[in-house]
CSV table of C-alpha atoms and ligand atoms in Angstrom, one decimal:
chain,number,residue,atom,x,y,z
A,1,MET,CA,-38.7,-113.8,-128.3
A,2,ALA,CA,-41.1,-113.0,-125.3
A,3,ASP,CA,-44.4,-114.7,-125.5
A,4,ALA,CA,-46.9,-111.8,-126.7
A,5,ILE,CA,-49.7,-113.5,-124.6
A,6,PHE,CA,-47.8,-112.8,-121.3
A,7,GLN,CA,-46.7,-109.3,-122.0
A,8,PRO,CA,-48.6,-106.9,-119.7
A,9,LEU,CA,-50.9,-104.5,-121.3
A,10,SER,CA,-51.0,-101.0,-120.3
A,11,PHE,CA,-54.1,-98.8,-120.6
A,12,LYS,CA,-54.3,-95.2,-119.5
A,13,ASN,CA,-55.1,-96.0,-116.0
A,14,LEU,CA,-54.8,-99.7,-115.7
A,15,THR,CA,-52.1,-102.4,-116.3
A,16,VAL,CA,-53.2,-106.0,-116.8
A,17,LYS,CA,-50.6,-108.7,-116.4
A,18,ASN,CA,-51.3,-110.6,-119.6
A,19,ARG,CA,-53.5,-110.4,-122.8
A,20,VAL,CA,-56.3,-112.9,-121.9
A,21,PHE,CA,-59.3,-111.4,-120.5
A,22,ARG,CA,-62.4,-113.4,-119.1
A,23,SER,CA,-65.2,-112.0,-121.3
A,24,ASN,CA,-68.5,-111.1,-119.9
A,25,ILE,CA,-70.6,-114.2,-119.0
A,26,SER,CA,-73.8,-114.1,-117.1
A,27,GLY,CA,-75.4,-116.7,-114.9
A,28,ARG,CA,-78.4,-116.4,-112.5
A,29,PHE,CA,-76.3,-116.8,-109.3
A,30,ASP,CA,-77.5,-114.0,-107.4
A,31,ASN,CA,-80.6,-112.9,-105.5
A,32,TYR,CA,-83.8,-111.9,-106.9
A,33,ASP,CA,-83.6,-108.4,-105.4
A,34,GLY,CA,-80.3,-107.8,-107.2
A,35,SER,CA,-78.0,-108.3,-104.3
A,36,GLY,CA,-75.1,-110.5,-104.8
A,37,ASN,CA,-74.2,-113.7,-103.1
A,38,GLN,CA,-71.2,-116.0,-102.5
A,39,ALA,CA,-71.8,-118.1,-105.7
A,40,ARG,CA,-71.0,-115.0,-107.7
A,41,ILE,CA,-67.7,-114.6,-105.9
A,42,ASN,CA,-66.9,-118.3,-106.3
A,43,TRP,CA,-67.7,-118.0,-110.1
A,44,GLU,CA,-65.3,-115.1,-110.7
A,45,VAL,CA,-62.6,-116.5,-108.5
A,46,LYS,CA,-62.6,-119.6,-110.7
A,47,PHE,CA,-61.1,-117.6,-113.7
A,48,ALA,CA,-58.8,-115.4,-111.5
A,49,ARG,CA,-57.3,-118.6,-110.1
A,50,GLY,CA,-57.0,-119.9,-113.6
A,51,GLY,CA,-54.6,-117.0,-114.6
A,52,VAL,CA,-56.6,-114.5,-116.7
A,53,GLY,CA,-55.1,-111.0,-116.6
A,54,ALA,CA,-58.6,-109.5,-116.1
A,55,ILE,CA,-62.2,-110.4,-115.7
A,56,VAL,CA,-64.8,-108.4,-117.4
A,57,SER,CA,-67.9,-109.0,-115.4
A,58,SER,CA,-71.3,-110.2,-116.5
A,59,PHE,CA,-74.2,-107.9,-117.3
A,60,VAL,CA,-74.6,-105.7,-114.3
A,61,PRO,CA,-77.8,-103.5,-114.3
A,62,VAL,CA,-77.4,-99.8,-113.6
A,63,HIS,CA,-81.1,-99.7,-112.8
A,64,LEU,CA,-83.7,-102.2,-111.9
A,65,ARG,CA,-85.7,-101.5,-115.1
A,66,GLY,CA,-82.6,-102.4,-117.0
A,67,ARG,CA,-82.4,-105.9,-115.7
A,68,ILE,CA,-82.9,-108.8,-118.3
A,69,VAL,CA,-83.5,-111.5,-115.7
A,70,PRO,CA,-84.0,-111.5,-112.0
A,71,ASN,CA,-81.0,-112.9,-110.1
A,72,TYR,CA,-78.3,-110.8,-111.6
A,73,ALA,CA,-76.3,-108.7,-109.0
A,74,MET,CA,-77.0,-105.1,-109.8
A,75,ILE,CA,-75.2,-101.7,-109.1
A,76,ASP,CA,-78.1,-99.5,-108.8
A,77,ASP,CA,-77.7,-98.4,-105.3
A,78,ASP,CA,-75.0,-97.5,-102.8
A,79,SER,CA,-76.0,-100.5,-100.8
A,80,ARG,CA,-74.5,-102.8,-103.5
A,81,ILE,CA,-70.8,-101.4,-103.0
A,82,PRO,CA,-69.9,-103.7,-100.2
A,83,PHE,CA,-70.7,-106.8,-102.3
A,84,TRP,CA,-68.9,-105.5,-105.3
A,85,ARG,CA,-65.8,-104.7,-103.0
A,86,ALA,CA,-65.8,-108.3,-101.8
A,87,VAL,CA,-65.9,-109.5,-105.5
A,88,GLY,CA,-62.9,-107.2,-106.3
A,89,GLN,CA,-61.0,-108.3,-103.3
A,90,ALA,CA,-61.5,-112.0,-104.0
A,91,VAL,CA,-60.3,-111.5,-107.6
A,92,HIS,CA,-57.3,-109.3,-106.5
A,93,GLU,CA,-56.0,-112.0,-104.3
A,94,HIS,CA,-55.1,-114.0,-107.5
A,95,ASP,CA,-53.4,-111.0,-109.1
A,96,SER,CA,-56.3,-110.5,-111.6
A,97,ARG,CA,-58.0,-107.2,-112.3
A,98,PHE,CA,-61.8,-106.7,-112.3
A,99,ILE,CA,-63.8,-104.5,-114.7
A,100,LEU,CA,-67.4,-104.3,-114.2
A,101,GLN,CA,-69.9,-104.2,-117.1
A,102,LEU,CA,-72.4,-101.3,-116.5
A,103,SER,CA,-75.5,-102.4,-118.4
A,104,HIS,CA,-79.0,-101.6,-119.3
A,105,GLY,CA,-81.1,-104.2,-121.3
A,106,GLY,CA,-83.7,-101.7,-122.7
A,107,ARG,CA,-86.4,-103.8,-124.5
A,108,GLN,CA,-84.1,-107.0,-124.8
A,109,ARG,CA,-85.0,-109.1,-121.9
A,110,ASP,CA,-85.4,-112.8,-121.0
A,111,ILE,CA,-87.6,-112.8,-117.9
A,112,ASN,CA,-89.2,-109.5,-116.9
A,113,GLY,CA,-89.6,-109.9,-113.3
A,114,ILE,CA,-92.4,-108.5,-111.3
A,115,GLU,CA,-91.3,-104.9,-110.8
A,116,TYR,CA,-91.0,-103.5,-114.4
A,117,PRO,CA,-93.0,-105.7,-116.9
A,118,ILE,CA,-92.4,-103.1,-119.6
A,119,GLY,CA,-88.9,-102.2,-120.7
A,120,LEU,CA,-87.5,-99.0,-122.0
A,121,SER,CA,-86.0,-98.4,-125.5
A,122,SER,CA,-85.1,-95.9,-128.2
A,123,THR,CA,-88.3,-97.2,-129.9
A,124,ASP,CA,-91.7,-98.4,-129.0
A,125,LYS,CA,-91.4,-101.4,-131.3
A,126,ARG,CA,-91.4,-104.9,-129.5
A,127,ASP,CA,-88.1,-106.9,-129.8
A,128,PRO,CA,-88.5,-109.0,-132.8
A,129,ILE,CA,-87.3,-112.4,-131.4
A,130,HIS,CA,-89.4,-112.7,-128.2
A,131,GLY,CA,-91.8,-109.8,-128.5
A,132,PHE,CA,-91.0,-108.0,-125.3
A,133,ALA,CA,-93.1,-105.0,-125.0
A,134,CYS,CA,-91.3,-101.5,-124.5
A,135,GLU,CA,-91.9,-97.9,-124.0
A,136,ARG,CA,-90.1,-95.1,-126.2
A,137,MET,CA,-87.9,-93.3,-123.8
A,138,THR,CA,-88.7,-89.6,-123.2
A,139,LEU,CA,-85.9,-87.1,-122.9
A,140,ALA,CA,-86.4,-87.1,-119.1
A,141,GLN,CA,-86.0,-90.9,-119.0
A,142,ILE,CA,-82.8,-90.7,-121.2
A,143,HIS,CA,-81.3,-88.2,-118.8
A,144,GLU,CA,-82.2,-90.3,-115.9
A,145,VAL,CA,-80.7,-93.5,-117.4
A,146,ILE,CA,-77.4,-91.5,-118.4
A,147,GLN,CA,-77.2,-90.4,-114.7
A,148,ALA,CA,-77.7,-94.2,-113.6
A,149,PHE,CA,-74.7,-95.1,-115.6
A,150,ALA,CA,-72.6,-92.4,-114.3
A,151,GLU,CA,-73.7,-93.5,-110.6
A,152,GLY,CA,-72.9,-97.0,-111.5
A,153,ALA,CA,-69.2,-96.0,-112.4
A,154,ARG,CA,-69.1,-94.0,-109.2
A,155,ARG,CA,-70.0,-97.0,-107.2
A,156,ALA,CA,-67.6,-99.3,-109.0
A,157,ARG,CA,-64.9,-97.0,-108.2
A,158,GLU,CA,-65.8,-96.8,-104.6
A,159,ALA,CA,-66.0,-100.5,-104.5
A,160,GLY,CA,-62.2,-100.5,-105.4
A,161,LEU,CA,-62.8,-102.2,-108.7
A,162,ASP,CA,-60.3,-101.6,-111.6
A,163,GLY,CA,-62.6,-100.1,-114.2
A,164,VAL,CA,-65.9,-100.3,-115.9
A,165,GLU,CA,-67.1,-101.3,-119.3
A,166,LEU,CA,-70.3,-100.0,-121.0
A,167,HIS,CA,-72.3,-102.7,-122.5
A,168,GLY,CA,-72.7,-101.0,-125.9
A,169,ALA,CA,-73.1,-104.2,-127.9
A,170,ASN,CA,-75.4,-107.2,-128.6
A,171,GLY,CA,-78.8,-105.4,-128.8
A,172,TYR,CA,-79.0,-104.0,-125.3
A,173,LEU,CA,-80.2,-100.4,-124.7
A,174,ILE,CA,-77.0,-98.7,-126.0
A,175,THR,CA,-77.3,-100.8,-129.3
A,176,GLN,CA,-81.0,-99.9,-129.4
A,177,PHE,CA,-79.9,-96.2,-129.8
A,178,LEU,CA,-76.9,-96.9,-132.0
A,179,SER,CA,-78.4,-99.2,-134.5
A,180,SER,CA,-80.0,-97.9,-137.6
A,181,ALA,CA,-82.0,-101.1,-137.7
A,182,ILE,CA,-83.7,-100.4,-134.3
A,183,ASN,CA,-83.7,-96.7,-133.6
A,184,ASP,CA,-86.6,-94.9,-135.2
A,185,ARG,CA,-86.5,-91.7,-133.3
A,186,ASP,CA,-86.8,-88.3,-135.0
A,187,ASP,CA,-85.3,-86.2,-132.2
A,188,ASP,CA,-81.7,-85.5,-131.2
A,189,TYR,CA,-81.1,-89.1,-130.3
A,190,GLY,CA,-82.3,-90.7,-133.6
A,191,GLY,CA,-81.6,-90.3,-137.3
A,192,PRO,CA,-78.1,-89.8,-138.5
A,193,LEU,CA,-75.3,-91.8,-136.9
A,194,GLU,CA,-74.0,-88.6,-134.9
A,195,ASN,CA,-77.5,-88.5,-133.3
A,196,ARG,CA,-77.9,-92.2,-132.6
A,197,ALA,CA,-74.3,-92.2,-131.1
A,198,ARG,CA,-75.4,-89.2,-128.7
A,199,PHE,CA,-76.8,-91.6,-126.0
A,200,VAL,CA,-73.6,-93.5,-125.5
A,201,LEU,CA,-71.4,-90.4,-125.8
A,202,ASP,CA,-73.5,-88.6,-123.2
A,203,ILE,CA,-73.0,-91.6,-120.9
A,204,VAL,CA,-69.2,-91.5,-121.4
A,205,ARG,CA,-69.2,-87.6,-120.7
A,206,ALA,CA,-71.5,-88.2,-117.6
A,207,ILE,CA,-69.2,-90.8,-116.3
A,208,ARG,CA,-66.1,-88.7,-116.8
A,209,VAL,CA,-67.8,-86.0,-114.9
A,210,ARG,CA,-68.6,-88.3,-112.0
A,211,VAL,CA,-65.4,-90.3,-111.7
A,212,GLY,CA,-62.8,-88.0,-113.3
A,213,HIS,CA,-60.3,-89.2,-116.0
A,214,ASP,CA,-58.1,-91.5,-114.0
A,215,PHE,CA,-60.5,-94.5,-113.8
A,216,HIS,CA,-60.5,-97.2,-116.5
A,217,LEU,CA,-63.5,-97.0,-118.9
A,218,GLN,CA,-64.0,-99.2,-121.9
A,219,VAL,CA,-66.9,-99.8,-124.3
A,220,LYS,CA,-68.0,-103.2,-125.7
A,221,ILE,CA,-69.5,-102.5,-129.1
A,222,SER,CA,-70.9,-104.6,-132.0
A,223,ALA,CA,-68.8,-103.8,-134.9
A,224,THR,CA,-71.3,-105.1,-137.3
A,225,ASP,CA,-75.0,-105.4,-136.5
A,226,ASP,CA,-75.9,-108.1,-139.1
A,227,ASP,CA,-79.4,-107.3,-138.1
A,228,ASN,CA,-81.1,-109.1,-141.0
A,229,VAL,CA,-79.3,-112.5,-140.9
A,230,LEU,CA,-82.4,-114.3,-139.8
A,231,SER,CA,-84.8,-112.7,-142.2
A,232,PRO,CA,-85.9,-114.5,-145.4
A,233,LEU,CA,-83.4,-113.7,-148.2
A,234,ARG,CA,-81.6,-111.3,-145.9
A,235,SER,CA,-84.3,-108.7,-146.6
A,236,GLY,CA,-84.5,-105.7,-144.3
A,237,SER,CA,-81.7,-103.4,-143.2
A,238,PRO,CA,-78.4,-105.0,-141.9
A,239,GLY,CA,-78.2,-102.1,-139.4
A,240,ASN,CA,-74.8,-100.5,-138.6
A,241,THR,CA,-71.8,-101.4,-140.8
A,242,LEU,CA,-68.1,-101.7,-139.7
A,243,ALA,CA,-67.5,-98.2,-141.3
A,244,ASP,CA,-70.3,-96.8,-139.0
A,245,SER,CA,-68.7,-98.5,-135.8
A,246,VAL,CA,-65.3,-97.2,-136.8
A,247,LYS,CA,-66.6,-93.6,-136.6
A,248,VAL,CA,-68.4,-94.2,-133.3
A,249,CYS,CA,-65.3,-95.8,-131.8
A,250,ARG,CA,-63.2,-92.7,-132.7
A,251,TRP,CA,-66.0,-90.4,-131.2
A,252,LEU,CA,-65.9,-92.7,-128.1
A,253,VAL,CA,-62.2,-92.3,-127.7
A,254,ASP,CA,-62.3,-88.5,-128.2
A,255,ALA,CA,-65.0,-88.5,-125.4
A,256,GLY,CA,-62.6,-90.2,-123.0
A,257,VAL,CA,-62.8,-93.9,-123.5
A,258,ASP,CA,-59.6,-96.0,-122.7
A,259,ALA,CA,-60.3,-99.2,-124.7
A,260,ILE,CA,-62.7,-100.8,-127.2
A,261,HIS,CA,-64.0,-104.3,-126.8
A,262,VAL,CA,-65.0,-105.7,-130.2
A,263,SER,CA,-68.1,-108.0,-130.6
A,264,ARG,CA,-70.9,-108.2,-133.1
A,265,GLY,CA,-74.6,-108.6,-133.6
A,266,SER,CA,-77.7,-106.3,-133.0
A,267,PHE,CA,-79.4,-108.9,-130.9
A,268,PHE,CA,-78.3,-111.6,-128.4
A,269,PRO,CA,-77.9,-114.5,-128.9
A,270,HIS,CA,-77.1,-113.9,-132.5
A,271,PRO,CA,-76.1,-116.8,-135.0
A,272,ARG,CA,-72.8,-115.2,-135.2
A,273,ASN,CA,-72.4,-114.3,-131.5
A,274,PRO,CA,-71.6,-116.5,-129.7
A,275,ALA,CA,-70.8,-118.5,-133.0
A,276,GLY,CA,-71.5,-122.1,-132.5
A,277,THR,CA,-71.2,-125.4,-134.5
A,278,ASP,CA,-75.0,-126.0,-134.1
A,279,LEU,CA,-78.0,-124.6,-132.5
A,280,PRO,CA,-78.7,-127.1,-129.6
A,281,ILE,CA,-82.3,-127.3,-130.2
A,282,ASP,CA,-83.2,-130.1,-127.8
A,283,ASP,CA,-81.5,-128.2,-124.8
A,284,LEU,CA,-83.3,-125.0,-126.0
A,285,GLU,CA,-86.6,-126.8,-126.1
A,286,ARG,CA,-86.1,-127.8,-122.4
A,287,SER,CA,-85.0,-124.4,-121.1
A,288,TYR,CA,-87.1,-121.9,-123.1
A,289,ASP,CA,-90.4,-122.7,-121.2
A,290,THR,CA,-89.0,-120.6,-118.4
A,291,MET,CA,-89.6,-117.6,-120.8
A,292,ILE,CA,-93.0,-118.4,-122.0
A,293,SER,CA,-95.1,-115.8,-119.9
A,294,SER,CA,-92.6,-113.0,-120.5
A,295,GLY,CA,-92.8,-112.0,-124.2
A,296,GLU,CA,-95.7,-111.8,-126.8
A,297,ARG,CA,-93.8,-114.2,-129.1
A,298,THR,CA,-92.4,-116.6,-126.6
A,299,PHE,CA,-95.1,-119.2,-126.4
A,300,LEU,CA,-95.2,-119.3,-130.3
A,301,ASN,CA,-91.4,-119.9,-130.3
A,302,PHE,CA,-91.6,-122.6,-127.5
A,303,LEU,CA,-94.0,-124.4,-130.0
A,304,LEU,CA,-91.8,-123.6,-132.9
A,305,PHE,CA,-88.6,-125.3,-131.3
A,306,ARG,CA,-90.4,-128.6,-131.3
A,307,GLY,CA,-90.6,-131.4,-134.0
A,308,LEU,CA,-90.2,-130.5,-137.6
A,309,SER,CA,-90.5,-126.8,-137.1
A,310,GLY,CA,-87.6,-127.0,-134.6
A,311,GLU,CA,-85.5,-128.8,-137.2
A,312,LEU,CA,-86.2,-126.0,-139.6
A,313,ALA,CA,-85.4,-123.3,-137.0
A,314,ARG,CA,-82.1,-125.1,-136.3
A,315,ARG,CA,-81.3,-125.1,-140.1
A,316,GLN,CA,-82.3,-121.4,-140.5
A,317,TRP,CA,-80.1,-120.5,-137.4
A,318,ASN,CA,-77.1,-122.6,-138.8
A,319,ALA,CA,-77.4,-121.0,-142.2
A,320,ALA,CA,-77.3,-117.5,-140.8
A,321,ALA,CA,-74.2,-118.4,-138.7
A,322,GLY,CA,-71.9,-118.6,-141.8
A,323,ASP,CA,-68.6,-120.4,-141.9
A,324,ARG,CA,-68.4,-122.7,-139.0
A,325,ASP,CA,-64.6,-123.2,-139.6
A,326,ARG,CA,-63.9,-119.6,-138.7
A,327,ILE,CA,-65.4,-119.5,-135.2
A,328,GLU,CA,-62.1,-118.8,-133.5
A,329,GLY,CA,-61.1,-115.2,-134.0
A,330,ALA,CA,-64.2,-114.5,-136.2
A,331,ASN,CA,-64.0,-110.9,-135.2
A,332,ARG,CA,-60.4,-110.3,-135.8
A,333,GLY,CA,-61.0,-108.4,-139.0
A,334,ASP,CA,-63.4,-106.0,-137.4
A,335,ALA,CA,-61.0,-105.5,-134.5
A,336,ARG,CA,-58.2,-104.7,-136.9
A,337,ALA,CA,-60.2,-102.1,-138.7
A,338,ILE,CA,-61.0,-100.4,-135.3
A,339,LYS,CA,-57.5,-100.6,-134.1
A,340,GLN,CA,-56.3,-98.9,-137.0
A,341,ALA,CA,-58.6,-96.1,-136.3
A,342,VAL,CA,-58.2,-95.5,-132.7
A,343,ALA,CA,-55.1,-94.9,-130.4
A,344,VAL,CA,-56.3,-97.0,-127.4
A,345,PRO,CA,-56.0,-100.7,-127.0
A,346,VAL,CA,-58.5,-103.0,-128.7
A,347,ILE,CA,-59.9,-106.2,-127.0
A,348,CYS,CA,-61.3,-108.9,-129.4
A,349,THR,CA,-64.0,-111.4,-128.4
A,350,GLY,CA,-65.0,-114.5,-130.4
A,351,GLY,CA,-64.0,-118.1,-130.2
A,352,PHE,CA,-60.4,-117.8,-129.0
A,353,GLN,CA,-58.9,-120.8,-127.3
A,354,THR,CA,-55.7,-121.6,-128.9
A,355,ALA,CA,-52.5,-120.1,-127.9
A,356,SER,CA,-51.0,-119.8,-131.3
A,357,VAL,CA,-54.1,-118.1,-132.6
A,358,ILE,CA,-54.2,-115.7,-129.9
A,359,ARG,CA,-50.4,-114.9,-130.2
A,360,ASP,CA,-50.9,-114.4,-134.0
A,361,ALA,CA,-53.8,-112.0,-133.6
A,362,ILE,CA,-51.7,-109.8,-131.1
A,363,GLU,CA,-48.5,-109.9,-133.2
A,364,ASN,CA,-50.5,-109.5,-136.4
A,365,ARG,CA,-51.8,-106.2,-134.7
A,366,ASP,CA,-55.4,-107.3,-135.0
A,367,CYS,CA,-55.9,-106.6,-131.4
A,368,ASP,CA,-54.0,-105.9,-128.2
A,369,ALA,CA,-55.8,-108.6,-126.1
A,370,VAL,CA,-58.4,-111.2,-126.4
A,371,SER,CA,-61.5,-111.9,-124.3
A,372,ILE,CA,-62.7,-115.5,-123.7
A,373,ALA,CA,-66.1,-116.6,-122.4
A,374,ARG,CA,-67.1,-120.3,-123.3
A,375,PRO,CA,-63.6,-121.7,-123.7
A,376,LEU,CA,-62.9,-120.5,-120.1
A,377,VAL,CA,-66.2,-121.9,-119.0
A,378,ALA,CA,-65.0,-125.3,-120.5
A,379,ASN,CA,-61.4,-124.9,-119.0
A,380,ASN,CA,-61.3,-122.3,-116.2
A,381,ASP,CA,-57.5,-122.8,-116.1
A,382,LEU,CA,-56.8,-122.4,-119.8
A,383,VAL,CA,-54.2,-119.7,-119.3
A,384,ARG,CA,-52.3,-121.8,-116.8
A,385,MET,CA,-52.3,-124.6,-119.7
A,386,PHE,CA,-50.8,-121.9,-122.1
A,387,GLU,CA,-48.3,-121.1,-119.3
A,388,ARG,CA,-47.2,-124.7,-119.3
A,389,GLY,CA,-46.7,-124.5,-123.0
A,390,LEU,CA,-49.9,-126.2,-124.2
A,391,ASP,CA,-51.4,-124.8,-127.4
A,392,ARG,CA,-54.9,-126.0,-126.6
A,393,ALA,CA,-56.7,-127.6,-123.9
A,394,PRO,CA,-56.8,-131.4,-124.0
A,395,LYS,CA,-60.6,-131.1,-124.0
A,396,PRO,CA,-61.3,-127.8,-125.7
A,397,CYS,CA,-64.7,-126.1,-125.8
A,398,THR,CA,-66.7,-127.6,-128.7
A,399,TYR,CA,-68.7,-124.4,-129.3
A,400,CYS,CA,-71.9,-126.5,-128.9
A,401,ASN,CA,-73.5,-123.4,-127.2
A,402,LYS,CA,-75.4,-125.8,-124.6
A,403,CYS,CA,-74.1,-123.4,-121.9
A,404,LEU,CA,-75.9,-120.5,-123.6
A,405,VAL,CA,-79.3,-122.1,-124.0
A,406,ASN,CA,-79.1,-123.7,-120.4
A,407,VAL,CA,-78.3,-120.5,-118.7
A,408,ILE,CA,-81.9,-119.2,-118.6
A,409,GLU,CA,-83.1,-122.0,-116.5
A,410,ASN,CA,-80.1,-123.8,-115.0
A,411,PRO,CA,-76.7,-122.7,-113.4
A,412,LEU,CA,-74.1,-121.5,-115.8
A,413,GLY,CA,-71.5,-124.0,-116.7
A,414,CYS,CA,-70.4,-126.5,-119.4
A,415,TYR,CA,-73.2,-128.7,-120.6
A,416,ASP,CA,-71.4,-130.7,-123.2
A,417,ASP,CA,-71.4,-134.2,-121.7
A,418,THR,CA,-69.0,-135.5,-124.3
A,419,ARG,CA,-66.2,-133.5,-122.6
A,420,PHE,CA,-66.8,-135.2,-119.3
A,421,PRO,CA,-66.2,-138.9,-118.1
A,422,SER,CA,-69.8,-139.1,-117.2
A,423,ARG,CA,-72.9,-137.0,-116.7
A,424,GLU,CA,-72.5,-137.0,-113.0
A,425,ALA,CA,-69.0,-135.5,-113.4
A,426,MET,CA,-70.5,-132.7,-115.6
A,427,ILE,CA,-73.1,-132.0,-113.1
A,428,ALA,CA,-70.6,-132.0,-110.2
A,429,GLU,CA,-68.5,-129.4,-112.0
A,430,ILE,CA,-71.5,-127.2,-112.8
A,431,MET,CA,-72.5,-127.4,-109.2
A,432,SER,CA,-69.1,-126.5,-107.9
A,433,VAL,CA,-70.0,-122.8,-108.3
A,434,TYR,CA,-71.9,-123.1,-105.0
A,435,LYS,CA,-68.8,-124.2,-103.1
A,436,PRO,CA,-67.9,-122.8,-100.7
A,437,PRO,CA,-71.6,-122.2,-99.7
A,438,PRO,CA,-72.7,-118.7,-98.3
A,439,PHE,CA,-72.5,-119.7,-94.6
A,440,ALA,CA,-69.2,-121.6,-94.7
B,1,FMN,C1,-73.9,-117.9,-121.5
B,1,FMN,C2,-73.4,-116.6,-122.0
B,1,FMN,C3,-73.6,-115.4,-121.4
B,1,FMN,C4,-73.1,-114.2,-121.8
B,1,FMN,N1,-73.2,-113.1,-121.1
B,1,FMN,C5,-72.8,-111.8,-121.6
B,1,FMN,C6,-72.9,-110.6,-120.9
B,1,FMN,O1,-73.5,-110.6,-119.8
B,1,FMN,N2,-72.4,-109.4,-121.4
B,1,FMN,C7,-71.7,-109.5,-122.6
B,1,FMN,O2,-71.2,-108.5,-123.1
B,1,FMN,N3,-71.5,-110.6,-123.3
B,1,FMN,C8,-72.0,-111.9,-122.8
B,1,FMN,N4,-71.7,-113.0,-123.5
B,1,FMN,C9,-70.9,-112.9,-124.7
B,1,FMN,C10,-69.4,-113.3,-124.3
B,1,FMN,O3,-68.9,-112.3,-123.4
B,1,FMN,C11,-68.5,-113.5,-125.6
B,1,FMN,O4,-68.2,-112.1,-126.0
B,1,FMN,C12,-69.1,-114.3,-126.6
B,1,FMN,O5,-69.6,-115.5,-126.1
B,1,FMN,C13,-67.9,-114.6,-127.6
B,1,FMN,O6,-66.8,-115.1,-126.9
B,1,FMN,P1,-66.5,-116.7,-126.7
B,1,FMN,O7,-66.5,-117.3,-128.1
B,1,FMN,O8,-65.1,-116.6,-126.1
B,1,FMN,O9,-67.6,-117.4,-125.9
B,1,FMN,C14,-72.3,-114.2,-123.1
B,1,FMN,C15,-72.0,-115.4,-123.7
B,1,FMN,C16,-72.5,-116.6,-123.2
B,1,FMN,C17,-72.2,-117.9,-123.9
B,2,SF4,S1,-71.4,-126.0,-123.2
B,2,SF4,FE1,-69.1,-126.3,-122.8
B,2,SF4,S2,-68.3,-127.1,-124.8
B,2,SF4,FE2,-70.3,-126.2,-125.3
B,2,SF4,S3,-69.9,-124.0,-125.9
B,2,SF4,FE3,-70.5,-124.0,-123.6
B,2,SF4,S4,-68.5,-124.2,-122.6
B,2,SF4,FE4,-68.1,-124.8,-124.8
């Protein structure tokens, strides 16, 4: 029987050669002003060369105020189009597709940058983890951001990319509207689920007006918010449930969305996304200082991550993470429920790195494709290994999450030195993203 992993997947306006997508993974490779550079191209090419069917880009802000850290390439202006065209062409040379993630961080940020110290949100409550201040969006600001998403989609199309994804997951601006745990508005964009979904549905409709119906558009959504996992005794609202998200996905598809990408969590990072074997508190303590001046709670957190309180924070995080034996495919059940409710393909993210598990998820009709982030950072050529018949990489991703906590300060890459012959070999691999250099 033909291998399910290597069957092409056809969406309404896009065909992808296999069922493995590189999931969104952001690194601070670009320039402070949001222009892109060669390192970003090198980064994406690593995965295209490694055989993934498609790359879903990192977080690409549609507006400067939606940036979560400086040094992310943006798509907020027509002057960005040539860069994204170059990224797309480099990826296409390896027969891989490129889907750009249109994003706005809202109040959930890491480093403000100098241009907009205050974020926008559905609410005026600070983000609870780092204490980033925000302003409750007026209707005029809501309409402006909707148009910024539509313009971002138009630019992605003009750049010759293969589609766009709305970042509707993990606590960023769209989640801040969708989630019952965050949205406290009393106008047409708050209150019942229909109203909370209005913002993302308006974006979808605006994109369709701007780019037509023959350009691929997918949405990444948190199927469950699990908003209260870190609060004592799980007090407080859990936020949106799977049943809520199933309804939202139906509405999204009715409004013209071509695929759903299933994630989880109403903030990022979240103990269950990306789910890890441990919170790497030592690495976190070393990198978190970069954020100290950005949020109201960041200095307190920095102190908390040290010594005994750091150990307690680690235990609390790990307790909230749930079953560590179920990291691979943890979102399969949610993806299945959504797949049963919609007539478009469903992509599932979360821990995938074993060919037999991926095959089983597809054959079992839990999802149509998987998206992979960390295991591809650990093994850029994982799909080539599957092609050769390996079920798993000889040195798999350990889900240690050191890549995640380093990314705020250091170049993105695998930071688990147990996977490398030496620390020097690990650093050389991390720094390989700068080769070739910009002026080669
Ligand atoms: C360092 C890092 C950066 C990430 N950046 C993004 C991002 O920009 N946008 C997004 O939707 N998800 C992002 N994610 C989440 C991943 O795309 C993925 O959904 C999640 O890590 C679970 O998949 P995995 O187990 O294969 O890593 C990021 C994850 C990591 C570890
Ligand atoms: S640091 Fe490496 S091994 Fe650890 S989660 Fe990230 S990619 Fe996987």
